PDB file of C-alpha atoms in Angstrom:
ATOM      1  CA  ASP A  94       0.123   0.006   0.053  1.00  0.00           C
ATOM      2  CA  LYS A  95       2.999   2.439   0.885  1.00  0.00           C
ATOM      3  CA  LYS A  96       4.531   1.935  -2.471  1.00  0.00           C
ATOM      4  CA  LYS A  97       1.220   2.656  -4.110  1.00  0.00           C
ATOM      5  CA  LYS A  98       0.876   5.401  -2.191  1.00  0.00           C
ATOM      6  CA  ASP A  99       4.402   7.143  -3.252  1.00  0.00           C
ATOM      7  CA  ALA A 100       3.924   5.862  -6.400  1.00  0.00           C
ATOM      8  CA  ASP A 101       0.771   7.911  -6.938  1.00  0.00           C
ATOM      9  CA  LYS A 102       2.204  10.983  -5.287  1.00  0.00           C
ATOM     10  CA  LYS A 103       5.217  11.090  -7.673  1.00  0.00           C
ATOM     11  CA  LYS A 104       2.548  10.264 -10.306  1.00  0.00           C
ATOM     12  CA  LYS A 105       0.871  13.656  -9.325  1.00  0.00           C
ATOM     13  CA  ASP A 106       4.129  15.701  -8.951  1.00  0.00           C
ATOM     14  CA  ASP A 107       4.880  14.635 -12.221  1.00  0.00           C
ATOM     15  CA  GLU A 108       1.762  16.010 -13.486  1.00  0.00           C
ATOM     16  CA  LYS A 109       2.226  19.318 -11.867  1.00  0.00           C
ATOM     17  CA  LYS A 110       6.068  19.926 -12.931  1.00  0.00           C
ATOM     18  CA  LYS A 111       4.545  18.692 -16.540  1.00  0.00           C
ATOM     19  CA  LYS A 112       1.352  21.317 -16.237  1.00  0.00           C
ATOM     20  CA  ASP A 113       3.825  24.776 -14.818  1.00  0.00           C
ATOM     21  CA  ALA A 114       6.291  23.993 -17.523  1.00  0.00           C
ATOM     22  CA  ASP A 115       3.589  23.816 -20.456  1.00  0.00           C
ATOM     23  CA  LYS A 116       1.804  27.498 -18.557  1.00  0.00           C
ATOM     24  CA  LYS A 117       5.612  28.626 -18.860  1.00  0.00           C
ATOM     25  CA  LYS A 118       6.136  27.800 -22.130  1.00  0.00           C
ATOM     26  CA  LYS A 119       2.650  28.806 -23.413  1.00  0.00           C
ATOM     27  CA  ASP A 120       3.432  32.357 -21.494  1.00  0.00           C
ATOM     28  CA  ASP A 121       6.911  32.616 -22.881  1.00  0.00           C
ATOM     29  CA  ASP A 122       5.399  32.321 -26.735  1.00  0.00           C
ATOM     30  CA  LYS A 123       2.820  34.955 -25.671  1.00  0.00           C
ATOM     31  CA  LYS A 124       5.220  37.465 -24.594  1.00  0.00           C
ATOM     32  CA  LYS A 125       7.670  36.602 -28.258  1.00  0.00           C
ATOM     33  CA  LYS A 126       4.539  36.814 -29.906  1.00  0.00           C
ATOM     34  CA  ASP A 127       4.038  40.712 -28.405  1.00  0.00           C
ATOM     35  CA  ALA A 128       7.125  41.534 -28.684  1.00  0.00           C
ATOM     36  CA  ASP A 129       7.564  40.227 -32.806  1.00  0.00           C
ATOM     37  CA  LYS A 130       4.475  42.428 -32.903  1.00  0.00           C
ATOM     38  CA  LYS A 131       5.779  45.775 -31.291  1.00  0.00           C
ATOM     39  CA  LYS A 132       9.133  45.209 -33.001  1.00  0.00           C
ATOM     40  CA  LYS A 133       7.203  44.962 -36.251  1.00  0.00           C
ATOM     41  CA  GLU A 134       4.698  48.211 -35.265  1.00  0.00           C
ATOM     42  CA  THR A 135       7.970  49.877 -34.176  1.00  0.00           C
ATOM     43  CA  ASP A 136       9.643  48.890 -37.535  1.00  0.00           C
ATOM     44  CA  LYS A 137       6.879  50.324 -39.355  1.00  0.00           C
ATOM     45  CA  LYS A 138       6.980  53.681 -37.787  1.00  0.00           C
ATOM     46  CA  LYS A 139      10.524  54.256 -38.435  1.00  0.00           C
ATOM     47  CA  GLN A 140      10.264  53.325 -41.831  1.00  0.00           C
ATOM     48  CA  ASP A 141       7.484  55.773 -42.045  1.00  0.00           C
ATOM     49  CA  ALA A 142       9.292  58.831 -40.301  1.00  0.00           C
ATOM     50  CA  ASP A 143      12.521  57.959 -42.523  1.00  0.00           C
ATOM     51  CA  LYS A 144      10.037  58.448 -45.497  1.00  0.00           C
ATOM     52  CA  LYS A 145       8.873  61.986 -44.161  1.00  0.00           C
ATOM     53  CA  LYS A 146      11.764  62.777 -43.812  1.00  0.00           C
ATOM     54  CA  LYS A 147      13.626  61.869 -46.888  1.00  0.00           C
ATOM     55  CA  GLN A 148      10.588  63.958 -48.867  1.00  0.00           C
ATOM     56  CA  ASP A 149      10.744  66.946 -46.530  1.00  0.00           C
ATOM     57  CA  ALA A 150      14.472  66.898 -47.318  1.00  0.00           C
ATOM     58  CA  ASP A 151      14.109  66.428 -50.981  1.00  0.00           C
ATOM     59  CA  LYS A 152      11.540  68.947 -50.938  1.00  0.00           C
ATOM     60  CA  LYS A 153      13.912  71.434 -49.182  1.00  0.00           C
ATOM     61  CA  LYS A 154      17.068  70.884 -51.130  1.00  0.00           C
ATOM     62  CA  LYS A 155      14.340  71.747 -54.107  1.00  0.00           C
ATOM     63  CA  ASP A 156      13.144  74.762 -52.668  1.00  0.00           C
ATOM     64  CA  ASP A 157      16.881  76.067 -51.297  1.00  0.00           C
ATOM     65  CA  ASP A 158      17.905  75.130 -55.179  1.00  0.00           C
ATOM     66  CA  LYS A 159      15.210  77.346 -56.384  1.00  0.00           C
ATOM     67  CA  LYS A 160      16.064  80.428 -54.087  1.00  0.00           C
ATOM     68  CA  LYS A 161      19.720  80.027 -54.954  1.00  0.00           C
ATOM     69  CA  LYS A 162      18.998  80.093 -58.802  1.00  0.00           C
ATOM     70  CA  ASP A 163      16.942  83.146 -58.334  1.00  0.00           C
ATOM     71  CA  ALA A 164      19.846  84.602 -56.019  1.00  0.00           C
ATOM     72  CA  ASP A 165      22.477  83.988 -58.765  1.00  0.00           C
ATOM     73  CA  LYS A 166      19.905  85.642 -61.272  1.00  0.00           C
ATOM     74  CA  LYS A 167      19.267  88.449 -59.350  1.00  0.00           C
ATOM     75  CA  LYS A 168      23.725  88.528 -58.257  1.00  0.00           C
ATOM     76  CA  LYS A 169      24.401  88.431 -62.106  1.00  0.00           C
ATOM     77  CA  GLU A 170      21.942  91.320 -62.894  1.00  0.00           C
ATOM     78  CA  ALA A 171      22.868  93.539 -59.802  1.00  0.00           C
ATOM     79  CA  ASP A 172      26.894  92.840 -60.981  1.00  0.00           C
ATOM     80  CA  LYS A 173      26.008  94.044 -64.600  1.00  0.00           C
ATOM     81  CA  LYS A 174      24.465  97.131 -63.408  1.00  0.00           C
ATOM     82  CA  LYS A 175      27.371  97.837 -61.601  1.00  0.00           C
ATOM     83  CA  GLN A 176      30.255  97.465 -63.872  1.00  0.00           C
ATOM     84  CA  ASP A 177      28.105  99.675 -66.114  1.00  0.00           C
ATOM     85  CA  THR A 178      28.061 102.521 -63.636  1.00  0.00           C
ATOM     86  CA  ASP A 179      31.860 101.534 -62.586  1.00  0.00           C
ATOM     87  CA  LYS A 180      32.493 102.187 -66.075  1.00  0.00           C
ATOM     88  CA  LYS A 181      30.912 105.502 -66.994  1.00  0.00           C
ATOM     89  CA  LYS A 182      32.179 106.737 -63.300  1.00  0.00           C
ATOM     90  CA  LYS A 183      35.835 106.198 -63.942  1.00  0.00           C
ATOM     91  CA  GLN A 184      35.377 107.646 -67.874  1.00  0.00           C
ATOM     92  CA  GLU A 185      33.966 110.746 -65.971  1.00  0.00           C
ATOM     93  CA  ALA A 186      37.111 110.490 -63.381  1.00  0.00           C
ATOM     94  CA  ASP A 187      39.625 109.980 -65.759  1.00  0.00           C
ATOM     95  CA  LYS A 188      38.174 113.199 -67.766  1.00  0.00           C
ATOM     96  CA  LYS A 189      37.815 115.200 -64.416  1.00  0.00           C
ATOM     97  CA  LYS A 190      41.697 114.151 -63.428  1.00  0.00           C
ATOM     98  CA  LYS A 191      43.168 114.955 -67.035  1.00  0.00           C
ATOM     99  CA  ASP A 192      41.297 118.791 -66.267  1.00  0.00           C
ATOM    100  CA  ASP A 193      42.630 119.009 -63.459  1.00  0.00           C
ATOM    101  CA  ASP A 194      46.266 117.847 -63.852  1.00  0.00           C
ATOM    102  CA  LYS A 195      46.111 120.607 -66.724  1.00  0.00           C
ATOM    103  CA  LYS A 196      44.501 123.206 -64.099  1.00  0.00           C
ATOM    104  CA  LYS A 197      47.750 121.983 -61.761  1.00  0.00           C
ATOM    105  CA  LYS A 198      50.520 122.134 -64.763  1.00  0.00           C
ATOM    106  CA  ASP A 199      49.424 125.762 -65.426  1.00  0.00           C
ATOM    107  CA  ALA A 200      49.252 126.639 -61.598  1.00  0.00           C
ATOM    108  CA  ASP A 201      52.357 125.007 -60.620  1.00  0.00           C
ATOM    109  CA  LYS A 202      54.207 127.354 -63.821  1.00  0.00           C
ATOM    110  CA  LYS A 203      52.904 130.547 -62.376  1.00  0.00           C
ATOM    111  CA  LYS A 204      54.075 129.240 -58.784  1.00  0.00           C
ATOM    112  CA  LYS A 205      57.527 128.541 -60.087  1.00  0.00           C
ATOM    113  CA  GLU A 206      57.793 132.181 -61.605  1.00  0.00           C
ATOM    114  CA  ALA A 207      56.070 133.633 -58.441  1.00  0.00           C
ATOM    115  CA  ASP A 208      58.892 131.516 -56.043  1.00  0.00           C
ATOM    116  CA  LYS A 209      61.693 132.200 -58.126  1.00  0.00           C
ATOM    117  CA  LYS A 210      61.387 136.655 -57.982  1.00  0.00           C
ATOM    118  CA  LYS A 211      60.088 136.235 -54.195  1.00  0.00           C
ATOM    119  CA  GLN A 212      63.613 134.209 -53.647  1.00  0.00           C
ATOM    120  CA  ASP A 213      65.592 137.215 -55.316  1.00  0.00           C
ATOM    121  CA  THR A 214      64.135 139.543 -53.308  1.00  0.00           C
ATOM    122  CA  ASP A 215      64.519 137.855 -50.279  1.00  0.00           C
ATOM    123  CA  LYS A 216      68.453 137.234 -50.882  1.00  0.00           C
ATOM    124  CA  LYS A 217      68.756 140.438 -51.542  1.00  0.00           C
ATOM    125  CA  LYS A 218      67.044 141.703 -48.724  1.00  0.00           C
ATOM    126  CA  LYS A 219      69.073 138.713 -46.552  1.00  0.00           C
ATOM    127  CA  GLN A 220      72.411 140.028 -48.093  1.00  0.00           C
ATOM    128  CA  GLU A 221      71.950 143.747 -46.506  1.00  0.00           C
ATOM    129  CA  ALA A 222      70.245 142.239 -43.644  1.00  0.00           C
ATOM    130  CA  ASP A 223      73.431 139.947 -42.518  1.00  0.00           C
ATOM    131  CA  LYS A 224      76.005 143.242 -43.217  1.00  0.00           C
ATOM    132  CA  LYS A 225      73.479 144.964 -40.518  1.00  0.00           C
ATOM    133  CA  LYS A 226      73.949 142.283 -38.253  1.00  0.00           C
ATOM    134  CA  LYS A 227      77.504 141.640 -38.592  1.00  0.00           C
ATOM    135  CA  ASP A 228      78.313 145.494 -38.040  1.00  0.00           C
ATOM    136  CA  ASP A 229      75.814 145.160 -34.678  1.00  0.00           C
ATOM    137  CA  ASP A 230      77.258 141.997 -33.607  1.00  0.00           C
ATOM    138  CA  LYS A 231      80.693 143.705 -33.769  1.00  0.00           C
ATOM    139  CA  LYS A 232      79.280 146.752 -31.712  1.00  0.00           C
ATOM    140  CA  LYS A 233      77.648 144.507 -29.203  1.00  0.00           C
ATOM    141  CA  LYS A 234      80.750 142.635 -28.943  1.00  0.00           C
ATOM    142  CA  ASP A 235      82.798 145.498 -28.198  1.00  0.00           C
ATOM    143  CA  ALA A 236      80.066 146.787 -25.835  1.00  0.00           C
ATOM    144  CA  ASP A 237      80.094 142.778 -23.929  1.00  0.00           C
ATOM    145  CA  LYS A 238      84.102 142.829 -23.284  1.00  0.00           C
ATOM    146  CA  LYS A 239      83.765 146.297 -21.609  1.00  0.00           C
ATOM    147  CA  LYS A 240      80.631 145.337 -19.777  1.00  0.00           C
ATOM    148  CA  ASN A 241      82.191 141.821 -18.493  1.00  0.00           C
ATOM    149  CA  ALA A 242      85.634 143.388 -17.509  1.00  0.00           C
ATOM    150  CA  LYS A 243      83.097 145.169 -14.697  1.00  0.00           C
ATOM    151  CA  GLN A 244      81.180 142.380 -14.105  1.00  0.00           C
ATOM    152  CA  ASP A 245      84.392 140.285 -13.167  1.00  0.00           C
ATOM    153  CA  ALA A 246      85.725 142.684 -11.485  1.00  0.00           C
ATOM    154  CA  ASP A 247      82.325 142.735  -9.340  1.00  0.00           C
ATOM    155  CA  LYS A 248      81.941 139.236  -8.939  1.00  0.00           C
ATOM    156  CA  LYS A 249      85.483 138.861  -7.702  1.00  0.00           C
ATOM    157  CA  LYS A 250      84.454 141.677  -5.099  1.00  0.00           C
ATOM    158  CA  LYS A 251      81.105 139.716  -4.212  1.00  0.00           C
ATOM    159  CA  GLN A 252      82.520 136.430  -3.758  1.00  0.00           C
ATOM    160  CA  ASP A 253      85.769 137.728  -1.206  1.00  0.00           C
ATOM    161  CA  ALA A 254      82.763 139.272   0.710  1.00  0.00           C
ATOM    162  CA  ASP A 255      80.593 136.336   0.537  1.00  0.00           C
ATOM    163  CA  LYS A 256      83.428 133.669   1.570  1.00  0.00           C
ATOM    164  CA  LYS A 257      84.571 136.442   4.401  1.00  0.00           C
ATOM    165  CA  LYS A 258      80.824 136.489   5.864  1.00  0.00           C
ATOM    166  CA  LYS A 259      81.067 132.267   5.391  1.00  0.00           C
ATOM    167  CA  ASP A 260      84.325 132.170   7.686  1.00  0.00           C
ATOM    168  CA  ASP A 261      82.512 134.658   9.628  1.00  0.00           C
ATOM    169  CA  ASP A 262      79.282 132.940  10.298  1.00  0.00           C
ATOM    170  CA  LYS A 263      81.369 129.508  10.663  1.00  0.00           C
ATOM    171  CA  LYS A 264      83.510 130.839  13.217  1.00  0.00           C
ATOM    172  CA  LYS A 265      80.483 132.188  15.295  1.00  0.00           C
ATOM    173  CA  LYS A 266      78.393 128.936  14.634  1.00  0.00           C
ATOM    174  CA  ASP A 267      81.605 126.986  15.797  1.00  0.00           C
ATOM    175  CA  ALA A 268      81.452 129.113  19.173  1.00  0.00           C
ATOM    176  CA  ASP A 269      78.213 129.048  20.051  1.00  0.00           C
ATOM    177  CA  LYS A 270      77.877 125.869  19.739  1.00  0.00           C
ATOM    178  CA  LYS A 271      80.966 125.412  22.063  1.00  0.00           C
ATOM    179  CA  LYS A 272      78.825 127.717  24.366  1.00  0.00           C
ATOM    180  CA  LYS A 273      75.596 124.982  24.295  1.00  0.00           C
ATOM    181  CA  ASP A 274      78.111 122.299  24.518  1.00  0.00           C
ATOM    182  CA  ASP A 275      79.477 123.700  27.846  1.00  0.00           C
ATOM    183  CA  GLU A 276      76.398 124.735  29.017  1.00  0.00           C
ATOM    184  CA  LYS A 277      75.184 121.125  28.508  1.00  0.00           C
ATOM    185  CA  LYS A 278      78.181 119.722  30.505  1.00  0.00           C
ATOM    186  CA  LYS A 279      77.487 121.867  33.031  1.00  0.00           C
ATOM    187  CA  LYS A 280      73.744 121.152  33.614  1.00  0.00           C
ATOM    188  CA  ASP A 281      74.380 117.297  33.186  1.00  0.00           C
ATOM    189  CA  ALA A 282      77.576 117.680  36.172  1.00  0.00           C
ATOM    190  CA  ASP A 283      75.000 119.288  38.289  1.00  0.00           C
ATOM    191  CA  LYS A 284      72.499 116.980  37.818  1.00  0.00           C
ATOM    192  CA  LYS A 285      74.780 114.190  38.475  1.00  0.00           C
ATOM    193  CA  LYS A 286      76.066 115.829  41.308  1.00  0.00           C
ATOM    194  CA  LYS A 287      72.598 116.211  42.606  1.00  0.00           C
ATOM    195  CA  ASP A 288      71.725 112.940  42.133  1.00  0.00           C
ATOM    196  CA  ASP A 289      75.018 111.564  44.176  1.00  0.00           C
ATOM    197  CA  ASP A 290      73.888 113.551  47.035  1.00  0.00           C
ATOM    198  CA  LYS A 291      70.625 112.626  47.160  1.00  0.00           C
ATOM    199  CA  LYS A 292      71.847 108.772  46.832  1.00  0.00           C
ATOM    200  CA  LYS A 293      74.531 109.353  49.790  1.00  0.00           C
ATOM    201  CA  LYS A 294      71.547 111.327  51.703  1.00  0.00           C
ATOM    202  CA  ASP A 295      69.668 107.725  50.849  1.00  0.00           C
ATOM    203  CA  ALA A 296      72.217 105.754  52.080  1.00  0.00           C
ATOM    204  CA  ASP A 297      73.477 107.342  55.206  1.00  0.00           C
ATOM    205  CA  LYS A 298      69.238 107.760  56.432  1.00  0.00           C
ATOM    206  CA  LYS A 299      69.170 104.090  55.858  1.00  0.00           C
ATOM    207  CA  LYS A 300      72.672 103.216  58.092  1.00  0.00           C
ATOM    208  CA  LYS A 301      72.041 105.283  60.243  1.00  0.00           C
ATOM    209  CA  GLU A 302      68.334 103.624  60.798  1.00  0.00           C
ATOM    210  CA  THR A 303      69.943 100.070  60.493  1.00  0.00           C
ATOM    211  CA  ASP A 304      72.713 101.162  63.050  1.00  0.00           C
ATOM    212  CA  LYS A 305      69.421 102.157  65.596  1.00  0.00           C
ATOM    213  CA  LYS A 306      67.782  98.387  64.813  1.00  0.00           C
ATOM    214  CA  LYS A 307      71.088  96.889  65.237  1.00  0.00           C
ATOM    215  CA  GLN A 308      71.936  98.805  68.765  1.00  0.00           C
ATOM    216  CA  ASP A 309      68.067  98.384  70.091  1.00  0.00           C
ATOM    217  CA  ALA A 310      68.266  94.181  68.871  1.00  0.00           C
ATOM    218  CA  ASP A 311      71.920  94.455  70.976  1.00  0.00           C
ATOM    219  CA  LYS A 312      70.521  96.462  74.172  1.00  0.00           C
ATOM    220  CA  LYS A 313      67.523  93.837  74.082  1.00  0.00           C
ATOM    221  CA  LYS A 314      69.983  90.886  73.860  1.00  0.00           C
ATOM    222  CA  LYS A 315      72.232  92.191  76.891  1.00  0.00           C
ATOM    223  CA  GLN A 316      69.277  93.125  79.217  1.00  0.00           C
ATOM    224  CA  ASP A 317      67.578  89.698  78.295  1.00  0.00           C
ATOM    225  CA  ALA A 318      70.997  87.693  79.307  1.00  0.00           C
ATOM    226  CA  ASP A 319      71.772  90.244  82.118  1.00  0.00           C
ATOM    227  CA  LYS A 320      68.136  89.480  83.433  1.00  0.00           C
ATOM    228  CA  LYS A 321      68.842  85.638  82.819  1.00  0.00           C
ATOM    229  CA  LYS A 322      71.761  85.964  84.852  1.00  0.00           C
ATOM    230  CA  LYS A 323      70.501  87.440  87.645  1.00  0.00           C
ATOM    231  CA  ASP A 324      68.106  84.648  88.134  1.00  0.00           C
TER     232      ASP A 324
END
C-alpha cells in the first residue's frame, strides 16, 4: 500500500511539473509574439518617419536650389548694373583728372615764376640784413667785452665778501655750539652731583636706621642675658 501511495504521489507531482512547464512555455510564447508584434510596429513607424524625413529633405533641397538660382540671377543682374555704373564713373573721373592735371600744371608754372621772383627779393634782403647784423654784432661784442670786465671785477669783489661772511658765520656758529655744549656739560654735571648727593643722603639715612635697629637689638639681647644671669 505504501509503495502504491508513493507512486501515486510521484505521478501527481510529475503531472503538476508538466502542467507548470506547459503554462510557462505558453506564457513565453505569448511574450515573444507580443514582442515581435511591437517590434514590427516600431519598425513600421521608423520606416514611415524616415520616408517623411527624406521627402521633407528633398522638398527643402528643391526649394533651396530654386532660391539659389533666383539669387544668382539677381546677383548677375546687379553685377552687370554695377559694372556699367563703375565704367561710366571711371570715364568721368579720368576726364576730371585730365582737366585737374592741366590746371595744376598751369598753376605750378605760375607759382614757380612767383617763387623765383620772391627768392631774388629775399636773397637781396638777407644780404642787407646779414651786413647790418655783422656790424651790430661787432658793436655788441665790443660793448659786452667792456661790460664783462666790470662784471668780473664786481663778481670777484662779491665772492671775496661772501667768503669772508661765510668764514665769520662759521666761526660764530662754532663758538655758539661750544658755548651750548659747555652749558649742557655743566647742567649734566650739576644734575649728576645732585643725584649723587641724594643717593648718599638716602644711603646715610638707611645706614643710620640699620645701626639704630642693631643697637636696639644688641641692647635688648644684653638686657635679656643680664636678666637671665640675675635669675
